[in-house]
């Protein structure tokens, strides 16, 4: 099987008890001089990129692992795609310590994989947590990036917290209690897609019924994510942050940036994607589509068209300002000035709501932990029935 071995030093994981080597499982599809690296998100595997692999390369079967990776410099218009399992998931290694999972370390995994493949530069596309890793990679090594696409992205940390309402609280509670592939599949469908898409009738059944069987099969064959992998990748999301300096490095690097987001995403809030796009002006273009967190599956034709459009624009050296569909920063600044105290009031209100959001999430977590401990205590204290014959 194709693996890339990342040493602890290369991944900046030289901490006490750190795993010396991490194996990253990957697959390549298609042939061509255009290289595309696909970085999947939290608890996902390389297979989640299926619609994009087919749309970008036209291939569904991976390249023979014995074939040389090469740079295919003689290929004309072809596209070669590589997608892989992040550390902590799928067939890749699962380090035990949370400190071995950060977006910086995982970005170095991706760079090590590019070196392993012999790719000097690639179009880097990431989804959800994968977009955090992709943006960190772009900030660390902008000269290795031909273009950058961030799908259903957030800025990490508190921005990973979904909008709190009864629906998301119910999802979080059920997610923590899910123990079987069947239970997990039901929740994944609600999180990944819009209800409208799931209830659409295809043939003799709904998409929900079809996708449920696929999800159960995938979770059963690949196995549920381990505790170490879950906690580690969660740590990577929670500790992720792009500094002003890193944002400037991406913004001024000269490559095009594309941000694609589903308007109905219940995990990554659209507001933060818009905010990130504004920070990356004039390099960024924002595409909003009707869809959920897996808009890449729900609207594959539109997503693939946007990705191919960016690849072609990069090859033709399209001007950044011509690429961006956002208002210029100077215009945005003048609007803020005209807004005056009203804008300041909105900012203060938003910050207060953000803090309230975190407090509610914390209280929910405390409530859940207390509830679980109470249940365990009741099971221990439950009286044992003794029959008369034993007296």
mmCIF file of C-alpha atoms in Angstrom:
data_model
loop_
_atom_site.group_PDB
_atom_site.id
_atom_site.type_symbol
_atom_site.label_atom_id
_atom_site.label_comp_id
_atom_site.label_asym_id
_atom_site.label_seq_id
_atom_site.Cartn_x
_atom_site.Cartn_y
_atom_site.Cartn_z
ATOM 1 C CA UNK A 1 0.000 0.000 0.000
ATOM 2 C CA UNK A 2 1.210 3.560 -0.694
ATOM 3 C CA UNK A 3 2.462 5.242 2.461
ATOM 4 C CA UNK A 4 4.517 8.320 3.152
ATOM 5 C CA UNK A 5 6.624 8.071 6.315
ATOM 6 C CA UNK A 6 6.921 11.290 8.324
ATOM 7 C CA UNK A 7 9.571 11.430 11.030
ATOM 8 C CA UNK A 8 8.867 13.077 14.363
ATOM 9 C CA UNK A 9 11.445 15.791 13.666
ATOM 10 C CA UNK A 10 9.850 16.665 10.328
ATOM 11 C CA UNK A 11 6.435 16.883 11.950
ATOM 12 C CA UNK A 12 7.672 18.904 14.955
ATOM 13 C CA UNK A 13 6.429 16.188 17.260
ATOM 14 C CA UNK A 14 9.607 15.751 19.278
ATOM 15 C CA UNK A 15 7.894 15.574 22.639
ATOM 16 C CA UNK A 16 8.233 13.029 25.418
ATOM 17 C CA UNK A 17 6.799 9.712 24.296
ATOM 18 C CA UNK A 18 6.097 10.950 20.766
ATOM 19 C CA UNK A 19 5.732 8.407 18.016
ATOM 20 C CA UNK A 20 9.010 8.495 16.056
ATOM 21 C CA UNK A 21 7.410 7.786 12.674
ATOM 22 C CA UNK A 22 3.941 8.486 11.353
ATOM 23 C CA UNK A 23 2.702 6.716 8.256
ATOM 24 C CA UNK A 24 0.374 8.684 5.981
ATOM 25 C CA UNK A 25 -1.759 6.581 3.650
ATOM 26 C CA UNK A 26 -2.509 8.174 0.272
ATOM 27 C CA UNK A 27 -3.923 7.459 -3.176
ATOM 28 C CA UNK A 28 -3.190 9.077 -6.539
ATOM 29 C CA UNK A 29 -5.616 9.458 -9.426
ATOM 30 C CA UNK A 30 -5.122 10.593 -13.014
ATOM 31 C CA UNK A 31 -1.998 11.781 -14.839
ATOM 32 C CA UNK A 32 -0.814 15.229 -15.793
ATOM 33 C CA UNK A 33 1.420 18.189 -15.113
ATOM 34 C CA UNK A 34 -1.275 19.875 -12.999
ATOM 35 C CA UNK A 35 -0.973 18.599 -9.435
ATOM 36 C CA UNK A 36 -3.815 18.842 -6.918
ATOM 37 C CA UNK A 37 -3.492 17.928 -3.247
ATOM 38 C CA UNK A 38 -6.813 17.251 -1.476
ATOM 39 C CA UNK A 39 -6.850 17.492 2.331
ATOM 40 C CA UNK A 40 -9.915 16.028 4.037
ATOM 41 C CA UNK A 41 -11.507 17.221 7.264
ATOM 42 C CA UNK A 42 -12.270 15.963 10.755
ATOM 43 C CA UNK A 43 -12.871 12.191 11.006
ATOM 44 C CA UNK A 44 -12.895 11.882 7.205
ATOM 45 C CA UNK A 45 -10.863 9.640 4.907
ATOM 46 C CA UNK A 46 -9.445 10.149 1.425
ATOM 47 C CA UNK A 47 -12.561 8.481 -0.016
ATOM 48 C CA UNK A 48 -14.641 11.530 0.934
ATOM 49 C CA UNK A 49 -13.093 13.341 -2.042
ATOM 50 C CA UNK A 50 -14.740 10.933 -4.525
ATOM 51 C CA UNK A 51 -16.876 13.542 -6.386
ATOM 52 C CA UNK A 52 -13.877 15.880 -6.764
ATOM 53 C CA UNK A 53 -11.497 13.104 -7.873
ATOM 54 C CA UNK A 54 -13.922 12.099 -10.617
ATOM 55 C CA UNK A 55 -14.682 15.706 -11.585
ATOM 56 C CA UNK A 56 -11.031 16.806 -11.778
ATOM 57 C CA UNK A 57 -9.431 13.715 -13.321
ATOM 58 C CA UNK A 58 -12.292 11.670 -14.784
ATOM 59 C CA UNK A 59 -10.813 8.643 -12.988
ATOM 60 C CA UNK A 60 -12.213 6.531 -10.182
ATOM 61 C CA UNK A 61 -9.497 3.901 -9.923
ATOM 62 C CA UNK A 62 -6.240 4.906 -8.191
ATOM 63 C CA UNK A 63 -2.925 4.933 -10.024
ATOM 64 C CA UNK A 64 -0.873 1.759 -9.726
ATOM 65 C CA UNK A 65 1.157 2.233 -6.563
ATOM 66 C CA UNK A 66 4.199 0.759 -8.304
ATOM 67 C CA UNK A 67 4.070 3.465 -10.980
ATOM 68 C CA UNK A 68 6.640 6.280 -10.551
ATOM 69 C CA UNK A 69 5.216 9.454 -9.029
ATOM 70 C CA UNK A 70 7.228 11.773 -11.351
ATOM 71 C CA UNK A 71 6.142 15.268 -12.279
ATOM 72 C CA UNK A 72 4.587 14.350 -15.652
ATOM 73 C CA UNK A 73 6.097 17.504 -17.115
ATOM 74 C CA UNK A 74 5.419 16.239 -20.611
ATOM 75 C CA UNK A 75 1.696 15.744 -20.023
ATOM 76 C CA UNK A 76 -0.392 18.451 -21.638
ATOM 77 C CA UNK A 77 -3.760 19.098 -20.035
ATOM 78 C CA UNK A 78 -4.030 16.242 -17.550
ATOM 79 C CA UNK A 79 -4.614 16.570 -13.814
ATOM 80 C CA UNK A 80 -3.094 14.326 -11.164
ATOM 81 C CA UNK A 81 -4.800 14.292 -7.782
ATOM 82 C CA UNK A 82 -3.512 12.978 -4.481
ATOM 83 C CA UNK A 83 -5.767 12.564 -1.467
ATOM 84 C CA UNK A 84 -4.852 10.985 1.838
ATOM 85 C CA UNK A 85 -5.916 10.066 5.366
ATOM 86 C CA UNK A 86 -4.830 12.566 8.000
ATOM 87 C CA UNK A 87 -2.979 11.255 11.033
ATOM 88 C CA UNK A 88 -5.508 9.894 13.495
ATOM 89 C CA UNK A 89 -7.894 8.484 10.894
ATOM 90 C CA UNK A 90 -8.320 5.722 8.321
ATOM 91 C CA UNK A 91 -5.199 3.788 7.382
ATOM 92 C CA UNK A 92 -2.763 6.428 8.613
ATOM 93 C CA UNK A 93 -0.992 6.216 11.965
ATOM 94 C CA UNK A 94 -2.801 7.239 15.132
ATOM 95 C CA UNK A 95 -0.423 8.980 17.562
ATOM 96 C CA UNK A 96 -1.626 8.727 21.148
ATOM 97 C CA UNK A 97 -0.782 12.212 22.420
ATOM 98 C CA UNK A 98 -2.964 15.224 21.635
ATOM 99 C CA UNK A 99 0.169 17.352 21.319
ATOM 100 C CA UNK A 100 1.000 15.425 18.154
ATOM 101 C CA UNK A 101 -2.088 16.857 16.459
ATOM 102 C CA UNK A 102 -1.973 20.497 15.395
ATOM 103 C CA UNK A 103 -2.694 22.044 12.032
ATOM 104 C CA UNK A 104 0.982 23.055 11.793
ATOM 105 C CA UNK A 105 2.127 19.454 12.329
ATOM 106 C CA UNK A 106 -0.517 18.156 9.918
ATOM 107 C CA UNK A 107 0.491 20.776 7.336
ATOM 108 C CA UNK A 108 4.024 19.400 7.570
ATOM 109 C CA UNK A 109 2.569 15.930 6.946
ATOM 110 C CA UNK A 110 1.113 17.328 3.711
ATOM 111 C CA UNK A 111 4.423 18.952 2.709
ATOM 112 C CA UNK A 112 6.253 15.688 3.428
ATOM 113 C CA UNK A 113 3.771 13.901 1.180
ATOM 114 C CA UNK A 114 4.393 16.430 -1.623
ATOM 115 C CA UNK A 115 8.135 15.810 -1.246
ATOM 116 C CA UNK A 116 7.523 12.059 -1.308
ATOM 117 C CA UNK A 117 5.574 12.423 -4.567
ATOM 118 C CA UNK A 118 8.182 14.695 -6.097
ATOM 119 C CA UNK A 119 5.764 17.628 -6.386
ATOM 120 C CA UNK A 120 7.441 21.009 -6.254
ATOM 121 C CA UNK A 121 4.122 22.873 -6.302
ATOM 122 C CA UNK A 122 0.429 21.929 -6.173
ATOM 123 C CA UNK A 123 -3.059 23.373 -6.096
ATOM 124 C CA UNK A 124 -4.006 22.754 -2.457
ATOM 125 C CA UNK A 125 -7.682 22.170 -1.640
ATOM 126 C CA UNK A 126 -8.945 21.516 1.890
ATOM 127 C CA UNK A 127 -12.339 20.788 3.409
ATOM 128 C CA UNK A 128 -13.348 21.819 6.966
ATOM 129 C CA UNK A 129 -10.417 20.852 9.226
ATOM 130 C CA UNK A 130 -8.569 20.132 5.991
ATOM 131 C CA UNK A 131 -9.032 23.780 5.016
ATOM 132 C CA UNK A 132 -7.347 24.804 8.283
ATOM 133 C CA UNK A 133 -4.430 22.508 7.435
ATOM 134 C CA UNK A 134 -4.331 23.826 3.853
ATOM 135 C CA UNK A 135 -4.275 27.463 4.982
ATOM 136 C CA UNK A 136 -1.538 26.694 7.521
ATOM 137 C CA UNK A 137 0.477 24.987 4.767
ATOM 138 C CA UNK A 138 -0.001 28.030 2.518
ATOM 139 C CA UNK A 139 1.256 30.331 5.295
ATOM 140 C CA UNK A 140 4.253 28.092 6.050
ATOM 141 C CA UNK A 141 5.328 27.422 2.462
ATOM 142 C CA UNK A 142 3.581 29.801 0.017
ATOM 143 C CA UNK A 143 6.099 28.918 -2.702
ATOM 144 C CA UNK A 144 4.713 25.357 -2.760
ATOM 145 C CA UNK A 145 1.133 26.503 -3.469
ATOM 146 C CA UNK A 146 -0.191 27.100 -7.001
ATOM 147 C CA UNK A 147 -3.655 28.049 -5.701
ATOM 148 C CA UNK A 148 -5.633 27.567 -2.509
ATOM 149 C CA UNK A 149 -9.252 26.393 -2.127
ATOM 150 C CA UNK A 150 -10.939 26.326 1.284
ATOM 151 C CA UNK A 151 -14.263 24.476 1.457
ATOM 152 C CA UNK A 152 -16.617 24.971 4.414
ATOM 153 C CA UNK A 153 -13.872 26.636 6.399
ATOM 154 C CA UNK A 154 -13.566 28.434 9.731
ATOM 155 C CA UNK A 155 -10.720 30.136 11.556
ATOM 156 C CA UNK A 156 -10.464 27.395 14.187
ATOM 157 C CA UNK A 157 -10.870 27.730 17.950
ATOM 158 C CA UNK A 158 -14.234 29.097 19.054
ATOM 159 C CA UNK A 159 -15.189 29.512 15.382
ATOM 160 C CA UNK A 160 -15.520 25.708 15.246
ATOM 161 C CA UNK A 161 -18.467 25.925 17.620
ATOM 162 C CA UNK A 162 -21.727 25.613 15.666
ATOM 163 C CA UNK A 163 -24.565 28.047 16.167
ATOM 164 C CA UNK A 164 -26.278 26.972 19.380
ATOM 165 C CA UNK A 165 -29.928 26.023 19.077
ATOM 166 C CA UNK A 166 -31.961 23.021 20.178
ATOM 167 C CA UNK A 167 -31.148 21.154 16.965
ATOM 168 C CA UNK A 168 -27.364 21.443 17.328
ATOM 169 C CA UNK A 169 -27.530 20.667 21.066
ATOM 170 C CA UNK A 170 -29.486 17.521 20.234
ATOM 171 C CA UNK A 171 -26.932 16.580 17.554
ATOM 172 C CA UNK A 172 -24.014 17.118 19.956
ATOM 173 C CA UNK A 173 -25.656 15.043 22.683
ATOM 174 C CA UNK A 174 -26.464 12.163 20.327
ATOM 175 C CA UNK A 175 -23.015 12.343 18.725
ATOM 176 C CA UNK A 176 -21.305 11.869 22.105
ATOM 177 C CA UNK A 177 -23.535 8.855 22.794
ATOM 178 C CA UNK A 178 -23.183 7.217 19.359
ATOM 179 C CA UNK A 179 -21.510 3.841 19.782
ATOM 180 C CA UNK A 180 -22.408 1.937 16.605
ATOM 181 C CA UNK A 181 -21.982 2.614 12.865
ATOM 182 C CA UNK A 182 -25.780 2.760 12.542
ATOM 183 C CA UNK A 183 -26.128 5.452 15.224
ATOM 184 C CA UNK A 184 -23.209 7.434 13.826
ATOM 185 C CA UNK A 185 -24.513 7.227 10.241
ATOM 186 C CA UNK A 186 -27.859 8.799 11.182
ATOM 187 C CA UNK A 187 -26.093 11.737 12.801
ATOM 188 C CA UNK A 188 -23.541 12.172 10.023
ATOM 189 C CA UNK A 189 -26.320 12.528 7.462
ATOM 190 C CA UNK A 190 -28.040 15.253 9.502
ATOM 191 C CA UNK A 191 -24.752 17.104 9.926
ATOM 192 C CA UNK A 192 -23.445 16.767 6.380
ATOM 193 C CA UNK A 193 -26.497 17.503 4.224
ATOM 194 C CA UNK A 194 -29.587 19.656 4.056
ATOM 195 C CA UNK A 195 -32.926 18.039 4.835
ATOM 196 C CA UNK A 196 -34.152 19.004 1.387
ATOM 197 C CA UNK A 197 -31.315 17.033 -0.243
ATOM 198 C CA UNK A 198 -31.804 13.987 2.000
ATOM 199 C CA UNK A 199 -35.543 13.775 1.313
ATOM 200 C CA UNK A 200 -35.126 14.034 -2.465
ATOM 201 C CA UNK A 201 -36.484 10.891 -4.140
ATOM 202 C CA UNK A 202 -34.047 9.044 -6.405
ATOM 203 C CA UNK A 203 -35.556 6.014 -8.089
ATOM 204 C CA UNK A 204 -37.518 4.002 -5.546
ATOM 205 C CA UNK A 205 -35.958 5.498 -2.398
ATOM 206 C CA UNK A 206 -34.805 8.756 -0.888
ATOM 207 C CA UNK A 207 -31.211 9.972 -0.793
ATOM 208 C CA UNK A 208 -31.326 9.557 2.977
ATOM 209 C CA UNK A 209 -31.996 5.819 2.634
ATOM 210 C CA UNK A 210 -29.309 5.388 -0.023
ATOM 211 C CA UNK A 211 -26.677 7.387 1.829
ATOM 212 C CA UNK A 212 -27.494 5.695 5.143
ATOM 213 C CA UNK A 213 -26.533 2.309 3.694
ATOM 214 C CA UNK A 214 -23.317 3.769 2.253
ATOM 215 C CA UNK A 215 -22.357 5.416 5.534
ATOM 216 C CA UNK A 216 -23.025 2.285 7.600
ATOM 217 C CA UNK A 217 -20.989 0.209 5.159
ATOM 218 C CA UNK A 218 -18.110 2.691 5.217
ATOM 219 C CA UNK A 219 -18.084 2.999 9.015
ATOM 220 C CA UNK A 220 -18.342 -0.774 9.458
ATOM 221 C CA UNK A 221 -15.531 -1.607 7.029
ATOM 222 C CA UNK A 222 -13.165 1.209 8.012
ATOM 223 C CA UNK A 223 -14.057 1.198 11.674
ATOM 224 C CA UNK A 224 -15.120 4.051 13.928
ATOM 225 C CA UNK A 225 -12.472 6.660 14.664
ATOM 226 C CA UNK A 226 -10.331 5.767 17.682
ATOM 227 C CA UNK A 227 -10.448 7.836 20.861
ATOM 228 C CA UNK A 228 -6.867 9.033 20.352
ATOM 229 C CA UNK A 229 -7.611 10.072 16.780
ATOM 230 C CA UNK A 230 -10.852 11.815 17.737
ATOM 231 C CA UNK A 231 -9.336 13.764 20.619
ATOM 232 C CA UNK A 232 -6.206 14.573 18.634
ATOM 233 C CA UNK A 233 -7.995 15.942 15.575
ATOM 234 C CA UNK A 234 -10.374 17.854 17.834
ATOM 235 C CA UNK A 235 -7.317 19.400 19.477
ATOM 236 C CA UNK A 236 -5.988 20.409 16.056
ATOM 237 C CA UNK A 237 -9.242 22.211 15.251
ATOM 238 C CA UNK A 238 -9.524 23.901 18.630
ATOM 239 C CA UNK A 239 -5.909 25.151 18.690
ATOM 240 C CA UNK A 240 -5.839 26.310 15.059
ATOM 241 C CA UNK A 241 -5.321 29.990 14.438
ATOM 242 C CA UNK A 242 -3.889 32.103 11.637
ATOM 243 C CA UNK A 243 -1.972 35.117 12.876
ATOM 244 C CA UNK A 244 -2.113 38.456 11.084
ATOM 245 C CA UNK A 245 1.377 37.742 9.743
ATOM 246 C CA UNK A 246 0.274 34.362 8.374
ATOM 247 C CA UNK A 247 -2.820 35.875 6.767
ATOM 248 C CA UNK A 248 -0.627 38.510 5.130
ATOM 249 C CA UNK A 249 1.719 35.838 3.785
ATOM 250 C CA UNK A 250 -1.220 34.091 2.103
ATOM 251 C CA UNK A 251 -2.792 37.324 0.883
ATOM 252 C CA UNK A 252 0.439 38.666 -0.603
ATOM 253 C CA UNK A 253 1.835 35.373 -1.949
ATOM 254 C CA UNK A 254 0.392 35.987 -5.411
ATOM 255 C CA UNK A 255 -1.709 32.819 -5.813
ATOM 256 C CA UNK A 256 -5.505 32.773 -6.139
ATOM 257 C CA UNK A 257 -7.687 31.829 -3.168
ATOM 258 C CA UNK A 258 -11.165 30.328 -3.477
ATOM 259 C CA UNK A 259 -13.540 29.955 -0.525
ATOM 260 C CA UNK A 260 -16.582 27.728 -1.128
ATOM 261 C CA UNK A 261 -19.252 27.419 1.547
ATOM 262 C CA UNK A 262 -22.693 25.877 1.989
ATOM 263 C CA UNK A 263 -25.258 28.408 3.193
ATOM 264 C CA UNK A 264 -26.958 25.760 5.369
ATOM 265 C CA UNK A 265 -23.809 24.408 7.027
ATOM 266 C CA UNK A 266 -24.607 23.619 10.683
ATOM 267 C CA UNK A 267 -20.950 23.007 11.609
ATOM 268 C CA UNK A 268 -18.914 25.768 9.995
ATOM 269 C CA UNK A 269 -20.835 29.022 10.122
ATOM 270 C CA UNK A 270 -20.987 31.012 6.884
ATOM 271 C CA UNK A 271 -20.214 34.252 8.740
ATOM 272 C CA UNK A 272 -16.658 33.128 9.507
ATOM 273 C CA UNK A 273 -16.023 32.072 5.903
ATOM 274 C CA UNK A 274 -17.078 35.535 4.752
ATOM 275 C CA UNK A 275 -14.860 37.130 7.385
ATOM 276 C CA UNK A 276 -11.849 35.059 6.271
ATOM 277 C CA UNK A 277 -12.485 35.956 2.630
ATOM 278 C CA UNK A 278 -12.443 39.653 3.551
ATOM 279 C CA UNK A 279 -9.143 39.230 5.398
ATOM 280 C CA UNK A 280 -7.586 37.591 2.320
ATOM 281 C CA UNK A 281 -8.491 40.366 -0.098
ATOM 282 C CA UNK A 282 -7.590 40.974 -2.869
ATOM 283 C CA UNK A 283 -6.651 37.321 -3.480
ATOM 284 C CA UNK A 284 -9.915 35.691 -2.383
ATOM 285 C CA UNK A 285 -13.099 34.813 -4.219
ATOM 286 C CA UNK A 286 -16.151 33.669 -2.248
ATOM 287 C CA UNK A 287 -18.683 31.196 -3.667
ATOM 288 C CA UNK A 288 -21.806 30.507 -1.605
ATOM 289 C CA UNK A 289 -23.910 27.506 -2.599
ATOM 290 C CA UNK A 290 -27.156 26.019 -1.348
ATOM 291 C CA UNK A 291 -25.968 23.052 0.677
ATOM 292 C CA UNK A 292 -24.721 21.733 3.986
ATOM 293 C CA UNK A 293 -21.299 20.933 5.399
ATOM 294 C CA UNK A 294 -20.583 18.466 2.597
ATOM 295 C CA UNK A 295 -21.491 20.908 -0.162
ATOM 296 C CA UNK A 296 -18.764 19.183 -2.193
ATOM 297 C CA UNK A 297 -21.067 16.134 -2.333
ATOM 298 C CA UNK A 298 -24.385 17.950 -2.389
ATOM 299 C CA UNK A 299 -23.390 20.306 -5.219
ATOM 300 C CA UNK A 300 -20.445 18.500 -6.891
ATOM 301 C CA UNK A 301 -20.957 20.010 -10.360
ATOM 302 C CA UNK A 302 -20.857 23.601 -9.082
ATOM 303 C CA UNK A 303 -17.937 22.897 -6.731
ATOM 304 C CA UNK A 304 -15.877 21.122 -9.391
ATOM 305 C CA UNK A 305 -16.586 23.870 -11.919
ATOM 306 C CA UNK A 306 -15.335 26.505 -9.454
ATOM 307 C CA UNK A 307 -12.205 24.479 -8.675
ATOM 308 C CA UNK A 308 -11.398 23.978 -12.365
ATOM 309 C CA UNK A 309 -12.051 27.665 -13.000
ATOM 310 C CA UNK A 310 -9.419 28.547 -10.390
ATOM 311 C CA UNK A 311 -6.887 26.094 -11.849
ATOM 312 C CA UNK A 312 -7.359 27.606 -15.316
ATOM 313 C CA UNK A 313 -7.220 31.175 -13.977
ATOM 314 C CA UNK A 314 -3.968 30.337 -12.160
ATOM 315 C CA UNK A 315 -2.433 28.992 -15.371
ATOM 316 C CA UNK A 316 -3.436 32.116 -17.269
ATOM 317 C CA UNK A 317 -1.977 34.372 -14.532
ATOM 318 C CA UNK A 318 -5.294 36.088 -13.872
ATOM 319 C CA UNK A 319 -4.910 39.320 -11.921
ATOM 320 C CA UNK A 320 -5.914 39.023 -8.256
ATOM 321 C CA UNK A 321 -8.347 41.934 -8.331
ATOM 322 C CA UNK A 322 -9.925 40.534 -11.470
ATOM 323 C CA UNK A 323 -10.322 37.192 -9.708
ATOM 324 C CA UNK A 324 -11.870 38.481 -6.482
ATOM 325 C CA UNK A 325 -15.629 39.063 -6.332
ATOM 326 C CA UNK A 326 -15.485 40.924 -2.997
ATOM 327 C CA UNK A 327 -15.748 44.696 -2.514
ATOM 328 C CA UNK A 328 -12.422 46.459 -2.276
ATOM 329 C CA UNK A 329 -11.059 47.065 1.205
ATOM 330 C CA UNK A 330 -11.182 50.824 0.727
ATOM 331 C CA UNK A 331 -14.906 50.604 -0.014
ATOM 332 C CA UNK A 332 -15.487 48.457 3.049
ATOM 333 C CA UNK A 333 -13.494 50.934 5.141
ATOM 334 C CA UNK A 334 -15.553 53.899 3.954
ATOM 335 C CA UNK A 335 -18.738 52.036 4.765
ATOM 336 C CA UNK A 336 -17.493 51.431 8.307
ATOM 337 C CA UNK A 337 -16.675 55.083 8.716
ATOM 338 C CA UNK A 338 -20.128 56.108 7.519
ATOM 339 C CA UNK A 339 -21.672 53.580 9.892
ATOM 340 C CA UNK A 340 -19.941 55.230 12.858
ATOM 341 C CA UNK A 341 -21.358 54.334 16.265
ATOM 342 C CA UNK A 342 -23.864 51.925 14.754
ATOM 343 C CA UNK A 343 -21.070 49.624 13.531
ATOM 344 C CA UNK A 344 -19.284 49.821 16.895
ATOM 345 C CA UNK A 345 -22.523 48.880 18.650
ATOM 346 C CA UNK A 346 -22.937 45.858 16.382
ATOM 347 C CA UNK A 347 -19.357 44.750 17.037
ATOM 348 C CA UNK A 348 -19.807 44.994 20.820
ATOM 349 C CA UNK A 349 -23.112 43.127 20.604
ATOM 350 C CA UNK A 350 -21.565 40.394 18.494
ATOM 351 C CA UNK A 351 -18.648 39.940 20.912
ATOM 352 C CA UNK A 352 -21.068 39.628 23.838
ATOM 353 C CA UNK A 353 -23.131 37.052 21.950
ATOM 354 C CA UNK A 354 -19.948 35.137 21.168
ATOM 355 C CA UNK A 355 -19.056 34.970 24.862
ATOM 356 C CA UNK A 356 -22.595 33.904 25.741
ATOM 357 C CA UNK A 357 -22.294 31.228 23.066
ATOM 358 C CA UNK A 358 -19.176 29.800 24.742
ATOM 359 C CA UNK A 359 -20.766 29.928 28.208
ATOM 360 C CA UNK A 360 -23.816 27.990 27.001
ATOM 361 C CA UNK A 361 -21.609 25.385 25.340
ATOM 362 C CA UNK A 362 -19.589 25.014 28.544
ATOM 363 C CA UNK A 363 -22.750 24.614 30.634
ATOM 364 C CA UNK A 364 -24.056 22.007 28.212
ATOM 365 C CA UNK A 365 -20.781 20.080 28.506
ATOM 366 C CA UNK A 366 -20.895 20.226 32.314
ATOM 367 C CA UNK A 367 -24.530 19.081 32.302
ATOM 368 C CA UNK A 368 -23.673 16.129 30.072
ATOM 369 C CA UNK A 369 -20.717 15.034 32.244
ATOM 370 C CA UNK A 370 -22.811 15.275 35.446
ATOM 371 C CA UNK A 371 -25.603 13.296 33.795
ATOM 372 C CA UNK A 372 -23.226 10.511 32.729
ATOM 373 C CA UNK A 373 -21.645 10.274 36.210
ATOM 374 C CA UNK A 374 -25.097 10.178 37.811
ATOM 375 C CA UNK A 375 -26.164 7.312 35.551
ATOM 376 C CA UNK A 376 -23.047 5.328 36.370
ATOM 377 C CA UNK A 377 -23.547 5.928 40.105
ATOM 378 C CA UNK A 378 -27.152 4.749 39.911
ATOM 379 C CA UNK A 379 -26.082 1.563 38.147
ATOM 380 C CA UNK A 380 -23.546 0.863 40.908
ATOM 381 C CA UNK A 381 -26.009 1.614 43.715
ATOM 382 C CA UNK A 382 -28.930 -0.284 42.190
ATOM 383 C CA UNK A 383 -30.165 -2.813 44.827
ATOM 384 C CA UNK A 384 -29.736 -6.499 44.066
ATOM 385 C CA UNK A 385 -32.844 -8.642 44.344
ATOM 386 C CA UNK A 386 -32.398 -11.713 46.547
ATOM 387 C CA UNK A 387 -34.805 -14.635 46.190
ATOM 388 C CA UNK A 388 -36.344 -16.328 49.271
ATOM 389 C CA UNK A 389 -34.588 -19.610 48.449
ATOM 390 C CA UNK A 390 -31.158 -18.034 49.100
ATOM 391 C CA UNK A 391 -32.095 -16.852 52.630
#
